[in-house]
mmCIF file of C-alpha atoms (C1' of nucleotides) in Angstrom:
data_model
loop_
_atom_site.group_PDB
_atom_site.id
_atom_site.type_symbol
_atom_site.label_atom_id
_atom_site.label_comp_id
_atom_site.label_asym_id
_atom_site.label_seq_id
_atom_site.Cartn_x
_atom_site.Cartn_y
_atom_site.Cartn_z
ATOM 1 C CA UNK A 1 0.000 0.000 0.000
ATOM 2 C CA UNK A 2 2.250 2.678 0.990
ATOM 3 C CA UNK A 3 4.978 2.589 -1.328
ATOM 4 C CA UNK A 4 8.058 3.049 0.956
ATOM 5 C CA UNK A 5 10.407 5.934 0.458
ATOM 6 C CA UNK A 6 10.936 8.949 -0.451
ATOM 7 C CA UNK A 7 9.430 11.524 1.519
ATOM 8 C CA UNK A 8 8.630 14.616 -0.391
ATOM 9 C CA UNK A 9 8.354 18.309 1.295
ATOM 10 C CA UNK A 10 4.683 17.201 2.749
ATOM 11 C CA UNK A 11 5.657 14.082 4.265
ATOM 12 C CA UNK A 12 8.818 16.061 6.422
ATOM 13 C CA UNK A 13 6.507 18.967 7.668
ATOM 14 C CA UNK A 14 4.091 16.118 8.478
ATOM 15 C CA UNK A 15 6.473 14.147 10.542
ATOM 16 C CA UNK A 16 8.275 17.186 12.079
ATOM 17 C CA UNK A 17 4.433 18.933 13.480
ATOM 18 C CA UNK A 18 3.292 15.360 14.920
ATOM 19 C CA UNK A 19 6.470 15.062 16.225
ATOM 20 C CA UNK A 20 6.215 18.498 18.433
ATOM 21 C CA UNK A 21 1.859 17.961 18.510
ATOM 22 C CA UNK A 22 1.392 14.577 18.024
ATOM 23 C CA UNK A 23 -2.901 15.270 18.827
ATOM 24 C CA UNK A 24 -3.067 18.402 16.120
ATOM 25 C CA UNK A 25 -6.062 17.922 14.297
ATOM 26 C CA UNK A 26 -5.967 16.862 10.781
ATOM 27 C CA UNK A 27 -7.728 20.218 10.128
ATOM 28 C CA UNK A 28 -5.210 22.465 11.381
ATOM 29 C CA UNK A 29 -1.816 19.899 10.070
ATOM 30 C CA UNK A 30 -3.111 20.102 6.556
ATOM 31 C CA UNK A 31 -4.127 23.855 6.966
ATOM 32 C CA UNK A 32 -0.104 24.025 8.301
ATOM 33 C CA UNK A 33 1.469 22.322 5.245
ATOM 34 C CA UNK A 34 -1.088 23.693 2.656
ATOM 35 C CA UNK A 35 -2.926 20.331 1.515
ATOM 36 C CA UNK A 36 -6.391 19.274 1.808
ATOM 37 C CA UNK A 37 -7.416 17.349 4.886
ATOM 38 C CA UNK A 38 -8.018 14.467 2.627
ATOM 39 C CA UNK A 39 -4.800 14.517 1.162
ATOM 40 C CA UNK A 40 -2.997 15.307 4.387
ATOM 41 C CA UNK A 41 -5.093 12.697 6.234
ATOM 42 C CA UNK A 42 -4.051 10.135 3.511
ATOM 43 C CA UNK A 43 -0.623 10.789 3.940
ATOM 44 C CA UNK A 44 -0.416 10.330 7.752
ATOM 45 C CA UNK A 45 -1.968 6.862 7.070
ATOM 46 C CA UNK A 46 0.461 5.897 4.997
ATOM 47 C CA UNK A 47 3.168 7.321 7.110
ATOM 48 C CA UNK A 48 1.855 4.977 9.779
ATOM 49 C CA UNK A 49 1.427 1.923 8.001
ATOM 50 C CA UNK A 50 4.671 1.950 6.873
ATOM 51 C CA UNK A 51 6.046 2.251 9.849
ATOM 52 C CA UNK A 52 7.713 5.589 9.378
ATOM 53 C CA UNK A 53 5.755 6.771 12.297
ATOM 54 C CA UNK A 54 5.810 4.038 14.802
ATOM 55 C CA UNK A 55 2.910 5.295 17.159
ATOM 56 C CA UNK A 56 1.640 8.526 19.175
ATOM 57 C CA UNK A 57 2.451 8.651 22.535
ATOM 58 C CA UNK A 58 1.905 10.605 25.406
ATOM 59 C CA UNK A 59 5.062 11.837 26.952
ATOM 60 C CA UNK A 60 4.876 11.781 30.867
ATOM 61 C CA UNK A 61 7.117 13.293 33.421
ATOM 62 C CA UNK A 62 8.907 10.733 35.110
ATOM 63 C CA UNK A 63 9.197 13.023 38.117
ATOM 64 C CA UNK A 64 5.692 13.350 38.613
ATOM 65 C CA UNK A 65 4.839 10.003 38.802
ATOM 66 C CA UNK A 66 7.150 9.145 41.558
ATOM 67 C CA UNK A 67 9.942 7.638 38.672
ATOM 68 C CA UNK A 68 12.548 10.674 39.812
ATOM 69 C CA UNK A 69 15.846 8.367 39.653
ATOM 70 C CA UNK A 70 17.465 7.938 35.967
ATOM 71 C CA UNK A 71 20.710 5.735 35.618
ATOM 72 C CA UNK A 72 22.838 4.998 33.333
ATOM 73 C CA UNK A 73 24.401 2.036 33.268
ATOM 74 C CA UNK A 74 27.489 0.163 31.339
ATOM 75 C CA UNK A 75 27.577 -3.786 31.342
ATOM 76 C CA UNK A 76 30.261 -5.960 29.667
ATOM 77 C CA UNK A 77 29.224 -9.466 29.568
ATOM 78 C CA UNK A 78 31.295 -12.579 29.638
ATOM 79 C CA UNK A 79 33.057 -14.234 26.531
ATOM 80 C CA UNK A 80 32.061 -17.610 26.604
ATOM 81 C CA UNK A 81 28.658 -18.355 25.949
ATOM 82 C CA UNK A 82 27.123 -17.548 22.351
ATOM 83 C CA UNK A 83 23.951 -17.022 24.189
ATOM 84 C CA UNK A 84 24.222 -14.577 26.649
ATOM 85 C CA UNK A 85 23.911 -11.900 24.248
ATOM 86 C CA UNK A 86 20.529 -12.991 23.276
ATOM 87 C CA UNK A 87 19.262 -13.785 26.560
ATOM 88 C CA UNK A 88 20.147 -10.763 28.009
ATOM 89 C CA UNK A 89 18.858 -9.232 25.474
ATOM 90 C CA UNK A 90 15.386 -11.106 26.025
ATOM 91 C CA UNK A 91 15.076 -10.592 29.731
ATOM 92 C CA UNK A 92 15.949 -6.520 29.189
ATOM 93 C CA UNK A 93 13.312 -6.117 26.782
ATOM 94 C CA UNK A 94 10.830 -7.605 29.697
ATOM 95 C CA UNK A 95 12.044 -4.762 32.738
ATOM 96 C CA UNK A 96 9.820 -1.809 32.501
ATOM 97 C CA UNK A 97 12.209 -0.183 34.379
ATOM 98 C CA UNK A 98 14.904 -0.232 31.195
ATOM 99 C CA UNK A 99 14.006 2.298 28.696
ATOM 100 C CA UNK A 100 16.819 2.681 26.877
ATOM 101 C CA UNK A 101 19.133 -0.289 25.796
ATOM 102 C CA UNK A 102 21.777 -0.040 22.939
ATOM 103 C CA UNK A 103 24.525 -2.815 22.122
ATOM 104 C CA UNK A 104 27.947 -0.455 21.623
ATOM 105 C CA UNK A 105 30.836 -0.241 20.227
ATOM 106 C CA UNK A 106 33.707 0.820 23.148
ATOM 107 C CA UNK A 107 34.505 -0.686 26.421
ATOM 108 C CA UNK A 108 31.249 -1.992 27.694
ATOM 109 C CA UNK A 109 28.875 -4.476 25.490
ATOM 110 C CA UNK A 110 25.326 -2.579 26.163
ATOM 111 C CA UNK A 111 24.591 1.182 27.725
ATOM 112 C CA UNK A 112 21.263 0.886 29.150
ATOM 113 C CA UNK A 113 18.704 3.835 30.356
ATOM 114 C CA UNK A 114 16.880 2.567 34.098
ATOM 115 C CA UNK A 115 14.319 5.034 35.373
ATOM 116 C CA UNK A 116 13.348 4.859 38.762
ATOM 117 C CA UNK A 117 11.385 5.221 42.293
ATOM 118 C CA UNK A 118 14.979 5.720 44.022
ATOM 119 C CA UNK A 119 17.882 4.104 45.184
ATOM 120 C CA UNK A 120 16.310 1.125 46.861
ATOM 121 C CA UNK A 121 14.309 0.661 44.050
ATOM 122 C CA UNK A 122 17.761 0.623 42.028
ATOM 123 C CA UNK A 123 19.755 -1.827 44.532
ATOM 124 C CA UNK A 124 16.562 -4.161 43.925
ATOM 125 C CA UNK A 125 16.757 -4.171 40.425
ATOM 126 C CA UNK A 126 20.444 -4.670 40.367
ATOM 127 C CA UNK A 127 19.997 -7.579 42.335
ATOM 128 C CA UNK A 128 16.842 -8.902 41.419
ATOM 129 C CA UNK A 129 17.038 -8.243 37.889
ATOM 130 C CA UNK A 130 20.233 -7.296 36.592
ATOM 131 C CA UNK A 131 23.040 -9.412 38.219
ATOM 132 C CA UNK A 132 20.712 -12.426 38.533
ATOM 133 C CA UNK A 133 21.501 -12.599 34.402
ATOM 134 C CA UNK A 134 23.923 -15.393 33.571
ATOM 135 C CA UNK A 135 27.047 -14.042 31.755
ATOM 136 C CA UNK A 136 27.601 -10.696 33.451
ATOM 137 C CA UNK A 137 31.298 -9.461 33.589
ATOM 138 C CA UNK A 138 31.105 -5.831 34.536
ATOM 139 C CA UNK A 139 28.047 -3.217 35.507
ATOM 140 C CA UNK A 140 29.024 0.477 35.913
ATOM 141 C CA UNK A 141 25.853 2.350 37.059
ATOM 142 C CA UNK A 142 26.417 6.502 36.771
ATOM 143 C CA UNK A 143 23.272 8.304 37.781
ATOM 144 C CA UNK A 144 21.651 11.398 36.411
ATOM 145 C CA UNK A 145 22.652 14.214 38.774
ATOM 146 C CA UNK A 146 20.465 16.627 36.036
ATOM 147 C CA UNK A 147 18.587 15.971 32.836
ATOM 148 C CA UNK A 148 19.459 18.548 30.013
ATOM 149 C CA UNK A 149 17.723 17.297 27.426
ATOM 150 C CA UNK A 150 15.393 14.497 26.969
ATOM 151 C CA UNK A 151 13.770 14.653 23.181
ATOM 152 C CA UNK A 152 12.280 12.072 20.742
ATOM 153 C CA UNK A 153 11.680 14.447 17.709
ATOM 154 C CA UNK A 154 14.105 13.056 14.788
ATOM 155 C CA UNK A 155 15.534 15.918 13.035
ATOM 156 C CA UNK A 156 13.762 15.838 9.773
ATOM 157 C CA UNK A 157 16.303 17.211 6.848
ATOM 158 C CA UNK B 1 -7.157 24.317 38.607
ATOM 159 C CA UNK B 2 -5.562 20.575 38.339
ATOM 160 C CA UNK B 3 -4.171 20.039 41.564
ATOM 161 C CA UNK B 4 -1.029 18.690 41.975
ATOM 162 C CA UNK B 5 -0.188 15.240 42.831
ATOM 163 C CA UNK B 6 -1.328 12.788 43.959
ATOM 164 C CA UNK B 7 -2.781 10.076 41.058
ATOM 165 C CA UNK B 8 -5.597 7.988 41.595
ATOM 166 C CA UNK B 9 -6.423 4.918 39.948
ATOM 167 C CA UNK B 10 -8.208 6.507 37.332
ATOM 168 C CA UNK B 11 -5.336 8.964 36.264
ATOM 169 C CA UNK B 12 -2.604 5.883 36.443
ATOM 170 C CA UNK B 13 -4.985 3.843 33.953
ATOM 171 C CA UNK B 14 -5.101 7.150 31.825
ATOM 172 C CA UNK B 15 -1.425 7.740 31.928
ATOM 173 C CA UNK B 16 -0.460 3.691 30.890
ATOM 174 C CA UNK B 17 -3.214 4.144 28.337
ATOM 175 C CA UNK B 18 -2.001 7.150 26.390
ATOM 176 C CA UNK B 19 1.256 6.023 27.291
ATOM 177 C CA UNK B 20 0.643 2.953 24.705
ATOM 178 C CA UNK B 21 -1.737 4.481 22.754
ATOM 179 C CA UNK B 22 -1.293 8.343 22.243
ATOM 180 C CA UNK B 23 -4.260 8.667 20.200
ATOM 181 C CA UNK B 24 -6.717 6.830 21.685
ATOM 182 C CA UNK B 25 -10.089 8.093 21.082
ATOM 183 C CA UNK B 26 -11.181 10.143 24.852
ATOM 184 C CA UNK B 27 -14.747 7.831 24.517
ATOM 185 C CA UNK B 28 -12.700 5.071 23.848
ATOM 186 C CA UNK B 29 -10.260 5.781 26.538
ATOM 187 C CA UNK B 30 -13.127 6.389 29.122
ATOM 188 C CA UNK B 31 -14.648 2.996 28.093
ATOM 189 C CA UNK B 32 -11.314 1.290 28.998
ATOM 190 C CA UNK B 33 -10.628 3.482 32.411
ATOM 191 C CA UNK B 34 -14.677 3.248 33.655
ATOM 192 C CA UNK B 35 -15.337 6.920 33.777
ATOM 193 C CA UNK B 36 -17.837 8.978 31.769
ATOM 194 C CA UNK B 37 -16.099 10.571 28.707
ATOM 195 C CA UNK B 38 -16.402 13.750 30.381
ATOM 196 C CA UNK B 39 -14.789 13.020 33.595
ATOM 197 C CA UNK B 40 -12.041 11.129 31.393
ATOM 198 C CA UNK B 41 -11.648 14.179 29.404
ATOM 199 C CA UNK B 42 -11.574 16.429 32.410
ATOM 200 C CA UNK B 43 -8.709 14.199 33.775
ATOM 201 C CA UNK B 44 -6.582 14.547 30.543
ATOM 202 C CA UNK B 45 -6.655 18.147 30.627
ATOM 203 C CA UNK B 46 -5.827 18.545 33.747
ATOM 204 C CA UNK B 47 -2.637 15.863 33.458
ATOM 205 C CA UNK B 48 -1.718 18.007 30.415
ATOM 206 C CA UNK B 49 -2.340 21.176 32.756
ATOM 207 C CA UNK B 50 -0.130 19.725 35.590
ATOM 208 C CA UNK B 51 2.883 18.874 33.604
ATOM 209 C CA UNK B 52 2.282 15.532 34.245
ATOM 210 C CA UNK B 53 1.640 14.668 30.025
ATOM 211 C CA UNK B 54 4.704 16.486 29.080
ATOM 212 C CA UNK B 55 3.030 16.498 25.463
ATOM 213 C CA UNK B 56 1.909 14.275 22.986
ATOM 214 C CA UNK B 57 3.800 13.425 19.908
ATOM 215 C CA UNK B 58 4.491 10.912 16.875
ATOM 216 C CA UNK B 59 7.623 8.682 16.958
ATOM 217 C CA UNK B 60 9.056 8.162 13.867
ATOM 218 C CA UNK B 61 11.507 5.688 12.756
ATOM 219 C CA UNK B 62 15.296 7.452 12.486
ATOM 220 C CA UNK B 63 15.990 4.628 9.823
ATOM 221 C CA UNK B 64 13.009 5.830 7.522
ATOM 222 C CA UNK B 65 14.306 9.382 8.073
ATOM 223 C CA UNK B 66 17.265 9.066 6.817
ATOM 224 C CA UNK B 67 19.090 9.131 10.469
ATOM 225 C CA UNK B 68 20.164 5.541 11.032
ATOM 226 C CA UNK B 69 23.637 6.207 13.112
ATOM 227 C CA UNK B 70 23.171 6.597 16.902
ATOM 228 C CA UNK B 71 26.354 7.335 19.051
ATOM 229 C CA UNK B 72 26.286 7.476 22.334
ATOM 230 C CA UNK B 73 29.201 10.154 23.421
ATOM 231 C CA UNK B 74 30.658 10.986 27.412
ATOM 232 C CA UNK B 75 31.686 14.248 27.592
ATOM 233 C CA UNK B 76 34.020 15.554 30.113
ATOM 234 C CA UNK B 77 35.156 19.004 30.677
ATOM 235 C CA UNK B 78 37.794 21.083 31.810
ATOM 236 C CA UNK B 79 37.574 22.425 35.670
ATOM 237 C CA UNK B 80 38.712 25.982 35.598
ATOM 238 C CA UNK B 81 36.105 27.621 34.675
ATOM 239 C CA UNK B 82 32.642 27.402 36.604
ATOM 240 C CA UNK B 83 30.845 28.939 33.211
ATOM 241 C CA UNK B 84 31.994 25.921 31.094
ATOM 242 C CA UNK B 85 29.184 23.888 32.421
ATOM 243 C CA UNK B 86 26.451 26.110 31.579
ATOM 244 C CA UNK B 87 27.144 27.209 28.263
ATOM 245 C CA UNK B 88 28.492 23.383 27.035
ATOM 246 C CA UNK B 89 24.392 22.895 28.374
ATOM 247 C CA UNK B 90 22.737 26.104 26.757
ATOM 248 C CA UNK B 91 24.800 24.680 23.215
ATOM 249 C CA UNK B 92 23.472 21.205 23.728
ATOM 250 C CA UNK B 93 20.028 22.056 23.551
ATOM 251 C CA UNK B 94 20.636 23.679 20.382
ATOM 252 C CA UNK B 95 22.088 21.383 18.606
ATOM 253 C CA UNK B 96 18.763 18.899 17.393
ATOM 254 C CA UNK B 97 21.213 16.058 16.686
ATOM 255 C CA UNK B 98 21.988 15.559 20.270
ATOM 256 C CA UNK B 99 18.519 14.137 21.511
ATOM 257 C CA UNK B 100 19.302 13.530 24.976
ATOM 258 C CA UNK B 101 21.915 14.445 27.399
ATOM 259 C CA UNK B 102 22.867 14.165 31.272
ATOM 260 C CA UNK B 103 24.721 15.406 33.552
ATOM 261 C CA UNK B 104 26.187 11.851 35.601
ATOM 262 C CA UNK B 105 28.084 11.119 38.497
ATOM 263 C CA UNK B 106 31.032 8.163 36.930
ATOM 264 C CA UNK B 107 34.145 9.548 34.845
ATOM 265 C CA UNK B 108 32.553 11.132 32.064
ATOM 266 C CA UNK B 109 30.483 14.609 32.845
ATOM 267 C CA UNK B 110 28.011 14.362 30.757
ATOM 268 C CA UNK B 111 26.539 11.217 28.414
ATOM 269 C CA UNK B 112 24.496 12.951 25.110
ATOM 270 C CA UNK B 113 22.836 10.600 22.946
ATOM 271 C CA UNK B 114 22.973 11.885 18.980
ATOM 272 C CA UNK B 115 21.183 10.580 16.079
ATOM 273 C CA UNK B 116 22.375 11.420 12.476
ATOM 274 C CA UNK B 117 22.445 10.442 8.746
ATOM 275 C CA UNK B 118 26.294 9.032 8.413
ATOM 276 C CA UNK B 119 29.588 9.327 9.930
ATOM 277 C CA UNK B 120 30.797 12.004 7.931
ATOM 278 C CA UNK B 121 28.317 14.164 9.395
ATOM 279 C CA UNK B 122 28.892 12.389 12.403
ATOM 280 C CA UNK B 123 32.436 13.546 11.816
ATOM 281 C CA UNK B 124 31.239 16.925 11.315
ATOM 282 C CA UNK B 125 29.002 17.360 13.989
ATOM 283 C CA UNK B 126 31.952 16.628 15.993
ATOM 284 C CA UNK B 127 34.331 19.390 14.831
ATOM 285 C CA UNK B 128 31.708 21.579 14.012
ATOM 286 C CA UNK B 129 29.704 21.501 17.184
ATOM 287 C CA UNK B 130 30.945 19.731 20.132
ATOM 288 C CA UNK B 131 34.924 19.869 19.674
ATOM 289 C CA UNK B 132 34.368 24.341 19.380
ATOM 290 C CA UNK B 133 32.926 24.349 22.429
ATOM 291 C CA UNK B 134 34.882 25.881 25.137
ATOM 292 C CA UNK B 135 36.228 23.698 28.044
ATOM 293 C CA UNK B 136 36.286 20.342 26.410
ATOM 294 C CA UNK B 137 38.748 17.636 27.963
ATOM 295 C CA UNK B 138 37.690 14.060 26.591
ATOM 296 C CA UNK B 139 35.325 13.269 24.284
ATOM 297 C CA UNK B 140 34.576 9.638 23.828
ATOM 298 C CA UNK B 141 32.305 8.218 20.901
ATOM 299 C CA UNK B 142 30.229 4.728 21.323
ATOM 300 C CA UNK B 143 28.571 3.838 18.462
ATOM 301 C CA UNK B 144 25.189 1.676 18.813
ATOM 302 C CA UNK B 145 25.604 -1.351 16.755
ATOM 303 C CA UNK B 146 22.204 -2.477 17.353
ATOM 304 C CA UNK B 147 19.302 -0.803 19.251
ATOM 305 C CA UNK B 148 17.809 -3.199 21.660
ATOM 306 C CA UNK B 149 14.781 -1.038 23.285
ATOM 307 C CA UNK B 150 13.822 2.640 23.142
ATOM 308 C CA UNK B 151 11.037 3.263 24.838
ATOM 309 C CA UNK B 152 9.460 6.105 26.156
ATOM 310 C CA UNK B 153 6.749 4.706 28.518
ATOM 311 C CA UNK B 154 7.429 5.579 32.364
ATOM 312 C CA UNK B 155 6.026 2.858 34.634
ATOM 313 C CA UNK B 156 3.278 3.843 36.541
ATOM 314 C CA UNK B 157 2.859 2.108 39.244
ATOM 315 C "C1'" DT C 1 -15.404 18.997 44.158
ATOM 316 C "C1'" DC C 2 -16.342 15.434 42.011
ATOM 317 C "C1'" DT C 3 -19.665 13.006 38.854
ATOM 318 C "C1'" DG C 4 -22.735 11.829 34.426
ATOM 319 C "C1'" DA C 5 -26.213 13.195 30.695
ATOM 320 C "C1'" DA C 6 -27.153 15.852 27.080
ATOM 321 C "C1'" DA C 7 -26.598 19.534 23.706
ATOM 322 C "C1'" DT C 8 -23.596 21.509 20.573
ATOM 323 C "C1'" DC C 9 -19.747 22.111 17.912
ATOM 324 C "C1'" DT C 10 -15.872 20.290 15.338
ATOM 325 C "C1'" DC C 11 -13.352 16.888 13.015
ATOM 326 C "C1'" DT C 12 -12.626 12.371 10.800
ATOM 327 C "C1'" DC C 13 -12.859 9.552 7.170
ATOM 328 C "C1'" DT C 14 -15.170 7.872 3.064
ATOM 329 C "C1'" DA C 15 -16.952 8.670 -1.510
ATOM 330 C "C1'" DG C 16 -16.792 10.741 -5.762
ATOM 331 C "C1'" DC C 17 -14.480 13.630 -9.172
ATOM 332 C "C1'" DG D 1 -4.700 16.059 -6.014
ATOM 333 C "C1'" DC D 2 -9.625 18.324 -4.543
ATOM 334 C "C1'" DT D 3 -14.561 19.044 -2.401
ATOM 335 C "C1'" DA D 4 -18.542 17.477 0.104
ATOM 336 C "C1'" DG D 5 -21.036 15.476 3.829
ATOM 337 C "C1'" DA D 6 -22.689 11.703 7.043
ATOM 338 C "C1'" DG D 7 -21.302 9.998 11.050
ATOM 339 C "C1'" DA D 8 -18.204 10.063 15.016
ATOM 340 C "C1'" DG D 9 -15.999 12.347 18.496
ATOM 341 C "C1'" DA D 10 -14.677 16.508 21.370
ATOM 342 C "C1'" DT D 11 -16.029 19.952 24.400
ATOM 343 C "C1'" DT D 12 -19.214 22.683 27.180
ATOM 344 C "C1'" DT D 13 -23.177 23.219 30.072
ATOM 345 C "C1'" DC D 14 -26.003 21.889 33.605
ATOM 346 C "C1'" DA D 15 -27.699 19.418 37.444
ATOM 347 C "C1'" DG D 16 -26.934 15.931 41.102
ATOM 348 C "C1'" DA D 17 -24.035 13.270 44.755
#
DNA sequence: TCTGAAATCTCTCTAGC
DNA sequence: GCTAGAGAGATTTCAGA
């Protein structure tokens, strides 16, 4: 259906205004890029179905919902098992409490994003969760002393 | 008008709902939480009011964008001047490439997280942007091989 | 101060060109 | 791509717990 690639000059306004207002109406977004709501309604479809947008969210301040405590945290895992990469993997995708995870180039194997209640929370997870994984080497947590930025928008060029 | 703090049940249900699904219908939403879609509606507004919905938005794909290179960079500066820190943070949120960044207790000051098209404008980014800022002492670049989870729902609990 | 019902207003989404 | 319009949903008002 939607024919993937390229976006043309509607398609990047599009993605850049529901990425800062992701509940604008479809009135006002085409009014914005200078399409009919039709046209401009068609298009977000398509944007969605093929997967260029991924979903709408609702972004929610972690600090307001008693979530205050972001860490940051650097594991290496042990050499010797083919699997432990893809378990770990596995069992991180199932903690709520892991945002972020990205396998790395560097010294450690994955940096991962926690966010949470505080630090008791945190020593549970570490030793509930985290270093109850088989094939841990190292874990280096650093904690967020201050957010400076926290954005999803893509740049769209 | 929305008081702050604390959530009841209804506003937690809200919050995981729009969380997963940030363009729920508000009927359909109220159907799901057990409120009127008036009182549900009510709620939302006054979540958005609070701060507590930071805002909605659309997450797009960085690999359908044409941004398929995430680094993850630490950052540490220089100690002799106290004004390094705050204008290394008043660049960083100018600079839309770098989509998050914190300030961390560990070696490195500050971990940013950038998204962009290639290495050669990773390369440029990096003379360009971060290496003329004033007070830099070590920059170190991690490049995600693989993105394991990015997610932006908080746990409510 | 919270609720729900109902009226009204606006937008979505399909159809047709 | 555009316009039109029925139906669906959002938003306000009002009255009750």
């Amino acid at each position: 259906m939607a024919s993937d690639l390229p976006l043309d000059a509607y398609d990047k306004k599009i993605l850049r205004l529901l990425q800062a207002q992701g509940r604008i109406t479809n009135q006002q977004l085409a009014e914005q890029i200078g399409l009919s709501s039709a046209a401009c309604w068609r298009r977000v479809k398509a944007l969605e179905e093929s997967g260029t947008i991924k979903r709408f969210t609702a972004l929610v301040d972690p600090n307001r919902v008693g979530q205050p405590l972001t860490t940051l945290v650097m594991v290496t895992l042990v050499r010797h098992h083919i699997d432990n990469t893809a378990e770990f993997e596995r069992r991180i995708l199932e903690y709520p409490e892991v945002l972020q995870c990205y396998a790395t180039t560097g010294n450690a194997d994955f940096v991962l994003r926690v966010v949470i209640e505080d630090m008791a929370a945190y020593d549970r997870f570490l030793n509930e969760k985290l270093f109850s994984l088989a094939g841990i080497s190292q874990v280096s947590s650093n904690f967020a002393l201050r957010e400076i930025k926290n954005e999803t928008a893509i740049p769209i060029r």
